[in-house]
Structure formats: structure tokens, C-alpha cells
C-alpha positions as a printed Julia matrix, in Angstrom:
262×3 Matrix{Float64}:
  21.66   -2.44   18.71
  21.83    1.33   19.23
  18.72    1.17   21.38
  20.69   -0.91   23.95
  24.07    0.77   23.62
  24.58    2.89   26.75
  26.94    5.25   24.95
  24.5     5.85   22.12
  21.63    6.33   24.6
  23.7     8.86   26.55
  24.57   10.82   23.4
  20.95   10.83   22.31
  19.85   12.07   25.76
  22.47   14.82   25.62
  21.25   15.82   22.2
  17.61   15.88   23.32
  18.17   17.78   26.57
  21.16   19.92   25.77
  22.85   19.01   29.02
  26.02   16.98   29.63
  24.68   14.77   32.43
  21.08   13.75   31.68
  19.0    12.05   34.36
  17.98    8.4    34.33
  14.48    9.39   33.22
  15.88   11.43   30.37
  18.06    8.49   29.31
  15.04    6.2    29.3
  13.17    8.71   27.16
  16.1     8.77   24.76
  16.19    4.97   24.67
  12.46    4.87   23.92
  13.06    7.23   21.0
  15.84    4.98   19.66
  13.61    1.9    19.99
  10.82    3.64   18.06
  13.26    4.61   15.3
  14.59    1.02   15.15
  11.16   -0.62   14.75
   9.69    2.06   12.45
  10.7     0.26    9.2
   8.64   -2.8    10.24
   5.45   -0.73   10.12
   5.96   -0.59    6.35
   4.02   -3.51    4.82
   6.35   -3.59    1.78
   9.36   -4.19    4.02
   7.52   -6.95    5.89
   6.57   -8.58    2.57
  10.17   -8.34    1.4
  11.51  -10.02    4.53
   8.9   -12.78    4.24
   9.71  -13.3     0.53
  13.44  -13.55    1.29
  12.71  -16.05    4.04
  10.59  -18.2     1.73
  13.22  -18.07   -1.01
  16.03  -19.17    1.32
  14.3   -21.58    3.68
  15.44  -25.16    3.29
  14.03  -28.19    5.04
  16.64  -30.96    5.16
  15.4   -34.43    5.99
  18.35  -36.8     6.37
  16.16  -39.71    7.51
  13.39  -40.03    4.91
  15.5   -39.76    1.8
  13.72  -39.28   -1.55
  14.5   -41.08   -4.78
  13.72  -39.91   -8.32
  10.8   -41.85   -9.78
  10.19  -39.64  -12.8
  12.14  -36.96  -14.67
  10.23  -34.79  -17.15
   8.07  -31.73  -17.67
   5.58  -31.02  -14.9
   2.27  -31.02  -16.74
   0.36  -30.33  -13.56
   2.37  -27.15  -13.02
   1.45  -25.9   -16.5
  -2.19  -26.77  -15.81
  -2.12  -24.81  -12.55
  -0.41  -21.83  -14.17
  -3.0   -21.76  -16.98
  -5.78  -21.97  -14.41
  -4.46  -18.99  -12.43
  -3.93  -16.85  -15.53
  -7.35  -17.8   -16.88
  -8.96  -16.82  -13.57
  -7.08  -13.53  -13.71
  -8.36  -12.85  -17.25
 -11.91  -13.51  -16.05
 -11.3   -11.14  -13.14
 -10.11   -8.42  -15.54
 -13.17   -8.9   -17.75
 -15.52   -8.72  -14.77
 -13.84   -5.54  -13.5
 -12.91   -4.07  -16.87
 -14.77   -0.78  -16.42
 -13.04   -0.14  -13.14
  -9.64   -1.15  -14.5
 -10.01    1.02  -17.6
 -11.01    3.94  -15.37
  -7.91    3.38  -13.28
  -5.75    3.33  -16.41
  -7.26    6.59  -17.61
  -6.63    8.24  -14.24
  -3.13    6.79  -14.11
  -2.32    8.3   -17.51
  -3.71   11.67  -16.44
  -2.26   14.37  -14.2
  -0.19   13.17  -11.24
  -2.47   14.96   -8.77
  -5.08   12.26   -9.36
  -2.79    9.36   -8.49
  -3.44    9.23   -4.71
  -7.0     8.22   -5.64
  -5.61    5.52   -7.94
  -3.62    3.78   -5.2
  -6.71    3.58   -2.96
  -8.83    2.18   -5.79
  -6.0    -0.23   -6.64
  -5.99   -1.51   -3.06
  -9.76   -2.15   -3.26
  -9.28   -4.0    -6.53
  -6.48   -6.09   -5.05
  -8.67   -7.1    -2.1
 -11.23   -8.47   -4.6
  -8.46  -10.39   -6.35
  -7.09  -11.85   -3.11
 -10.56  -13.01   -2.16
 -10.25  -15.39   -5.13
  -6.98  -16.77   -3.8
  -4.8   -14.86   -6.27
  -1.95  -12.63   -5.13
   0.54  -10.44   -6.98
   3.34  -12.87   -6.04
   1.43  -15.84   -7.43
   0.54  -14.05  -10.64
   4.14  -12.98  -11.15
   5.38  -16.55  -10.71
   2.78  -17.85  -13.16
   3.68  -15.36  -15.86
   7.39  -16.09  -15.28
   6.69  -19.77  -15.98
   4.36  -19.14  -18.92
   6.34  -16.33  -20.58
   9.8   -16.66  -19.04
  11.45  -14.77  -21.91
   9.25  -11.71  -21.32
   9.18  -11.61  -17.53
  11.83  -10.23  -15.21
  11.9   -12.01  -11.87
  11.0    -9.83   -8.91
  12.48  -10.35   -5.43
  10.09   -7.9    -3.81
   6.56   -7.41   -5.06
   4.45   -4.34   -4.34
   0.82   -3.55   -4.9
   1.91   -1.17   -7.69
   3.22   -4.26   -9.53
  -0.44   -5.1   -10.14
  -0.44   -2.19  -12.58
   2.44   -3.8   -14.5
   0.65   -7.19  -14.54
  -2.66   -5.73  -15.73
  -0.96   -3.72  -18.47
   0.97   -6.83  -19.59
  -2.14   -9.03  -19.65
  -4.19   -6.39  -21.48
  -1.45   -5.95  -24.08
  -0.28   -2.46  -23.13
   3.24   -3.74  -22.38
   5.36   -6.3   -24.22
   7.37   -7.3   -21.18
   6.55   -7.72  -17.49
   8.97   -5.85  -15.24
   8.56   -4.64  -11.63
   6.95   -1.24  -11.37
   9.87   -0.12   -9.19
  12.27   -0.85  -12.06
  10.42    1.66  -14.22
  10.54    4.26  -11.44
  14.24    3.59  -10.82
  15.09    3.97  -14.5
  13.07    7.19  -14.82
  14.71    8.5   -11.64
  18.15    7.85  -13.08
  17.26    9.63  -16.33
  15.72   12.55  -14.45
  18.69   13.07  -12.14
  21.17   12.79  -15.03
  19.23   15.42  -16.92
  19.04   17.75  -13.92
  22.73   17.35  -13.02
  23.83   17.98  -16.6
  22.16   21.42  -16.49
  22.47   24.3   -14.1
  21.43   22.22  -11.09
  23.94   20.0    -9.29
  22.31   18.0    -6.49
  24.34   17.63   -3.33
  24.68   14.26   -1.56
  22.21   15.41    1.11
  19.71   16.36   -1.58
  20.23   12.99   -3.32
  19.44   11.19   -0.07
  16.1    12.98    0.05
  15.42   12.32   -3.63
  16.11    8.58   -3.27
  13.64    8.36   -0.37
  11.02   10.18   -2.45
  11.7     7.85   -5.38
  11.09    4.8    -3.19
   7.85    6.34   -1.91
   6.61    6.98   -5.47
   7.44    3.36   -6.39
   4.93    2.16   -3.77
   2.37    4.99   -3.81
   2.48    6.31   -7.4
   2.96    9.89   -6.21
   4.05   12.03   -3.29
   2.35   14.99   -1.63
   4.02   17.6     0.6
   2.19   16.25    3.65
   3.7    12.79    3.0
   7.08   14.25    4.0
   5.98   14.39    7.63
   5.57   10.59    7.67
   8.12    7.78    8.01
  10.88    7.66    6.81
  11.0    11.38    6.03
  10.27   12.41    9.61
  13.7    11.12   10.66
  15.25   13.77    8.37
  13.13   16.62    9.67
   9.95   16.09    7.68
   8.58   18.76    5.35
  10.55   21.49    7.13
  13.78   19.51    6.69
  13.01   19.08    2.99
  12.4    22.82    2.66
  15.72   23.57    4.42
  17.55   21.44    1.83
  15.73   22.57   -1.33
  14.44   26.01   -0.4
  11.62   27.63   -2.36
  11.99   25.04   -5.13
  10.74   22.23   -2.88
   7.24   22.08   -4.41
   8.64   22.26   -7.94
  10.92   19.31   -7.19
   8.0    17.2    -5.94
   5.89   18.1    -8.97
   8.69   17.22  -11.36
   9.32   13.86   -9.7
   5.61   13.0    -9.68
   5.43   13.7   -13.38
   8.76   12.19  -14.47
   9.09    9.0   -12.43
   5.85    7.32  -13.51
   5.77    8.68  -17.05
């Protein structure tokens, strides 16, 4: 809405130009900037997936003409058969790609600096899996049906959730929870520990740290150059981060990389 609010456009143009009465061309440039900021979140595939998942979960088709009647009430044996088939196919996939998966696990357990390579390899692995008609969302639903007492429902799945599913299937985890939940919990513990010591994060610093936490949840790690990308660029990018944290900025990133996916 801001991109079409004349008052907001005028204020943005004043801010950009430093003059009190910007020209029509300068106002249009300011509006273009507001439009770009408004649509920027939709370039994030995770946000698009989330919106699509919410739509699927809430869509209802109401047919008031062709009314249904119950002809059978009982356990859906076909559903169980389909679930078993998907999980069995996934186990076969793991066995066929075991060397690659084990290598990914070893890298994932190693130093955080290696994790950018992991996310790229994970994407390649996921493309292989999708070529067999199996997605993270479908796997998650199947495990939720098969092991409902051990699986936490996820409203938004990410590619990093494939790590959680693989570890659960291979027996490295007793429960299946979204990867982001692990990152969120570790973030909470890390910030509590930092704030209980000599460091007290300001609200502005916490805004930065939450954005970094969300990035790590989808990318496994963060590098200084990542801070010049969306959404960090709206807060001044790497330079803005340095202004807020000073000479400790690299130390903060290293700590978060190590602590949030531990």
C-alpha cells in the first residue's frame, strides 16, 4: 500500500533527494524503490512455498448441489499403503545415495565454514528426489501419519528440513521436528546466555540477529557477503551490520554459525 500512498512516496522522495519539493521524476523514482521493496519478499522461494502451503491448507471447495453421503466409515487402508510406498521409496533413495548422504552428514557435523557447500549439495540431492515424485512436504505428511507420536507437524517446509528427515530415517534422531525449530531453540539459548553475561543486546541488534537466525534456518550458515542481500540490504547491508555491532561483527557471525546448528 505504501507504494501507492502519495504521502509516503513524497516522504521517500524527500529522503532520497534531500529537498523539500521533489520533482515528478524524483517521485516516480521513489515510488519505484517502494515497489521493489514491497515485492522483494516474493523473490524468496521459502516465502512463496509458505504462502502456497497456507492456501492449500485453508482452501475449501463447497458443492451444495452434488451432496455426498457416507458409504463407509473406517480406517483408510489405501492411505497406509500409499504412505508405506512413499517411505519405502525414500529408503531406497537413501540406500542408492548413501555415500553422498554420509558425506553430507560428515561435512554438516564439521566446521561451519564448510556448510555453504552442504546446502548446494543438498539442493542437488533434492532435485534427484523430486524427479521420483517425492517432495519434502509429502515425506513429512507420510511420517506424520506413520509415526504421529514422533513427528511435529510443520506449517512451512524448507529444503533444510530434508536434513531432519534423513537423520530421522537413518536413526540419528528419535523425533522428527522442523529444522527451523532446532535453530530457533538454539538461538533462544544463545541469546539468553549472551544477555546474562557482560553483553546486553539492544532491540536494534536483536532485529539483526533474528534476521540472521532466519537466514541460517534456510541456508545452514551465513557469510559476511550474505548481509548485502535481501532482507539485510534494507537495513544497510554489511556496513549497517558493522555500524550496529562494531569490530565484533565477524565474531558474532562466527558464534551464530557455530551455535545455531549445533
